[in-house]
């Protein structure tokens, strides 16, 4: 067993990582490119490394726990180095079960506590920027505000 494989297993034991993340971390640890390739190939064959599973896990976390919108979730998945077609499949699967309007209302409610209303234009703009940065589409944000 190569030390790159062992190091990768240790990384994956802590949390789900994409193929690109594993490659980068093994390279940073100083493993030779051929050892990294061998370790990744073996991990994929053993199904310990699966980008579609990682994409689904990121999407679930971002929507259920962090209450983020589709655009932000897609960005987080792509930052993990997962291809756009795998990201799209994960997004479509997760957002089948998620009420995006309720997600947006929950994010807005987090900022407007105790049933407060928007007091002025400055607060409106601040809320708009916040919701847009959380990955909600601008037309939905405007409608909610």
Coordinates of C-alpha atoms in Angstrom, one line a residue:
X1 CA 0.0 0.0 0.0
X2 CA 1.3 3.4 -0.9
X3 CA 1.6 6.2 1.6
X4 CA -0.5 8.4 -0.7
X5 CA -3.3 5.9 -0.6
X6 CA -3.1 5.8 3.3
X7 CA -3.0 9.6 3.5
X8 CA -6.0 9.9 1.2
X9 CA -8.0 7.3 3.3
X10 CA -7.2 9.3 6.4
X11 CA -8.5 12.5 4.7
X12 CA -11.7 10.8 3.5
X13 CA -12.3 9.4 7.0
X14 CA -12.7 12.9 8.3
X15 CA -15.0 14.2 5.6
X16 CA -16.2 13.8 2.0
X17 CA -13.8 15.3 -0.5
X18 CA -13.9 15.6 -4.2
X19 CA -11.3 14.0 -6.5
X20 CA -9.7 17.4 -7.2
X21 CA -9.5 18.1 -3.4
X22 CA -7.8 14.8 -2.7
X23 CA -5.3 15.3 -5.6
X24 CA -4.5 18.8 -4.3
X25 CA -4.0 17.8 -0.7
X26 CA -1.9 14.8 -1.6
X27 CA 0.3 17.0 -3.9
X28 CA 0.7 19.5 -1.0
X29 CA 1.9 16.7 1.2
X30 CA 4.6 16.0 -1.3
X31 CA 3.5 12.8 -2.9
X32 CA 4.7 12.0 -6.4
X33 CA 2.2 12.6 -9.2
X34 CA 2.2 8.9 -10.1
X35 CA 1.5 7.9 -6.5
X36 CA -1.4 10.4 -6.4
X37 CA -2.8 9.0 -9.6
X38 CA -2.5 5.4 -8.3
X39 CA -4.2 6.3 -5.0
X40 CA -7.1 8.2 -6.7
X41 CA -7.6 5.3 -9.2
X42 CA -7.8 2.8 -6.3
X43 CA -10.1 5.0 -4.2
X44 CA -12.5 5.5 -7.2
X45 CA -12.5 1.7 -7.8
X46 CA -13.3 1.1 -4.2
X47 CA -16.0 3.8 -4.4
X48 CA -14.4 5.7 -1.5
X49 CA -14.0 8.7 -3.8
X50 CA -17.2 9.7 -5.6
X51 CA -17.8 13.3 -6.9
X52 CA -21.5 12.8 -7.3
X53 CA -21.9 11.8 -3.7
X54 CA -19.8 14.8 -2.6
X55 CA -21.9 17.1 -4.7
X56 CA -25.1 15.8 -3.1
X57 CA -23.6 16.1 0.4
X58 CA -22.6 19.8 -0.3
X59 CA -26.0 20.6 -1.7
X60 CA -27.8 19.0 1.3
X61 CA -25.7 20.9 3.8
X62 CA -26.0 24.2 1.9
X63 CA -29.7 24.1 1.6
X64 CA -30.8 22.3 4.8
X65 CA -28.4 23.8 7.3
X66 CA -27.1 27.0 5.8
X67 CA -30.4 27.9 4.0
X68 CA -28.7 29.0 0.8
X69 CA -30.2 29.4 -2.7
X70 CA -29.5 27.4 -5.9
X71 CA -26.8 29.8 -7.3
X72 CA -24.7 29.8 -4.1
X73 CA -25.0 26.0 -3.7
X74 CA -23.8 25.6 -7.3
X75 CA -20.9 27.8 -6.6
X76 CA -19.9 25.8 -3.5
X77 CA -20.0 22.5 -5.4
X78 CA -17.9 23.9 -8.2
X79 CA -15.4 25.3 -5.7
X80 CA -14.9 21.7 -4.6
X81 CA -13.6 21.0 -8.1
X82 CA -16.7 19.0 -9.3
X83 CA -17.7 19.2 -12.9
X84 CA -20.7 21.3 -13.9
X85 CA -22.7 18.4 -15.2
X86 CA -22.3 16.5 -11.9
X87 CA -23.1 19.7 -10.0
X88 CA -26.3 20.2 -12.1
X89 CA -27.5 16.7 -11.4
X90 CA -27.0 17.1 -7.7
X91 CA -28.7 20.5 -7.7
X92 CA -31.7 19.1 -9.6
X93 CA -32.0 16.2 -7.3
X94 CA -31.8 18.3 -4.1
X95 CA -34.0 21.1 -5.3
X96 CA -36.8 18.7 -6.3
X97 CA -37.5 18.3 -2.6
X98 CA -36.8 21.9 -1.5
X99 CA -39.3 24.7 -1.6
X100 CA -37.2 27.6 -2.8
X101 CA -39.7 30.2 -1.8
X102 CA -39.7 28.9 1.8
X103 CA -35.9 28.8 1.8
X104 CA -35.9 32.5 0.7
X105 CA -38.5 33.4 3.3
X106 CA -36.4 31.7 6.0
X107 CA -33.3 33.6 5.0
X108 CA -35.2 36.9 5.0
X109 CA -36.8 36.0 8.3
X110 CA -33.3 35.5 9.8
X111 CA -32.6 39.2 9.0
X112 CA -36.0 40.6 9.8
X113 CA -36.6 39.2 13.2
X114 CA -39.8 39.7 15.2
X115 CA -41.9 40.5 12.2
X116 CA -40.1 43.8 11.6
X117 CA -40.7 45.4 8.2
X118 CA -38.1 47.1 6.0
X119 CA -37.7 50.7 7.3
X120 CA -35.9 52.5 4.5
X121 CA -34.2 52.2 1.1
X122 CA -30.8 51.5 2.7
X123 CA -32.1 48.5 4.6
X124 CA -33.9 47.3 1.4
X125 CA -30.6 47.4 -0.5
X126 CA -28.7 45.8 2.3
X127 CA -31.3 42.9 2.4
X128 CA -31.2 42.6 -1.3
X129 CA -27.4 42.3 -1.3
X130 CA -27.5 39.7 1.5
X131 CA -30.1 37.5 -0.2
X132 CA -28.4 37.8 -3.6
X133 CA -25.1 36.7 -2.0
X134 CA -26.8 33.7 -0.5
X135 CA -27.6 32.5 -4.0
X136 CA -31.2 33.5 -4.5
X137 CA -32.2 34.8 -7.9
X138 CA -32.7 38.5 -8.2
X139 CA -36.3 38.4 -9.4
X140 CA -37.3 36.2 -6.5
X141 CA -35.5 38.4 -4.1
X142 CA -37.3 41.5 -5.4
X143 CA -40.6 39.8 -5.2
X144 CA -40.0 38.6 -1.6
X145 CA -38.8 42.1 -0.5

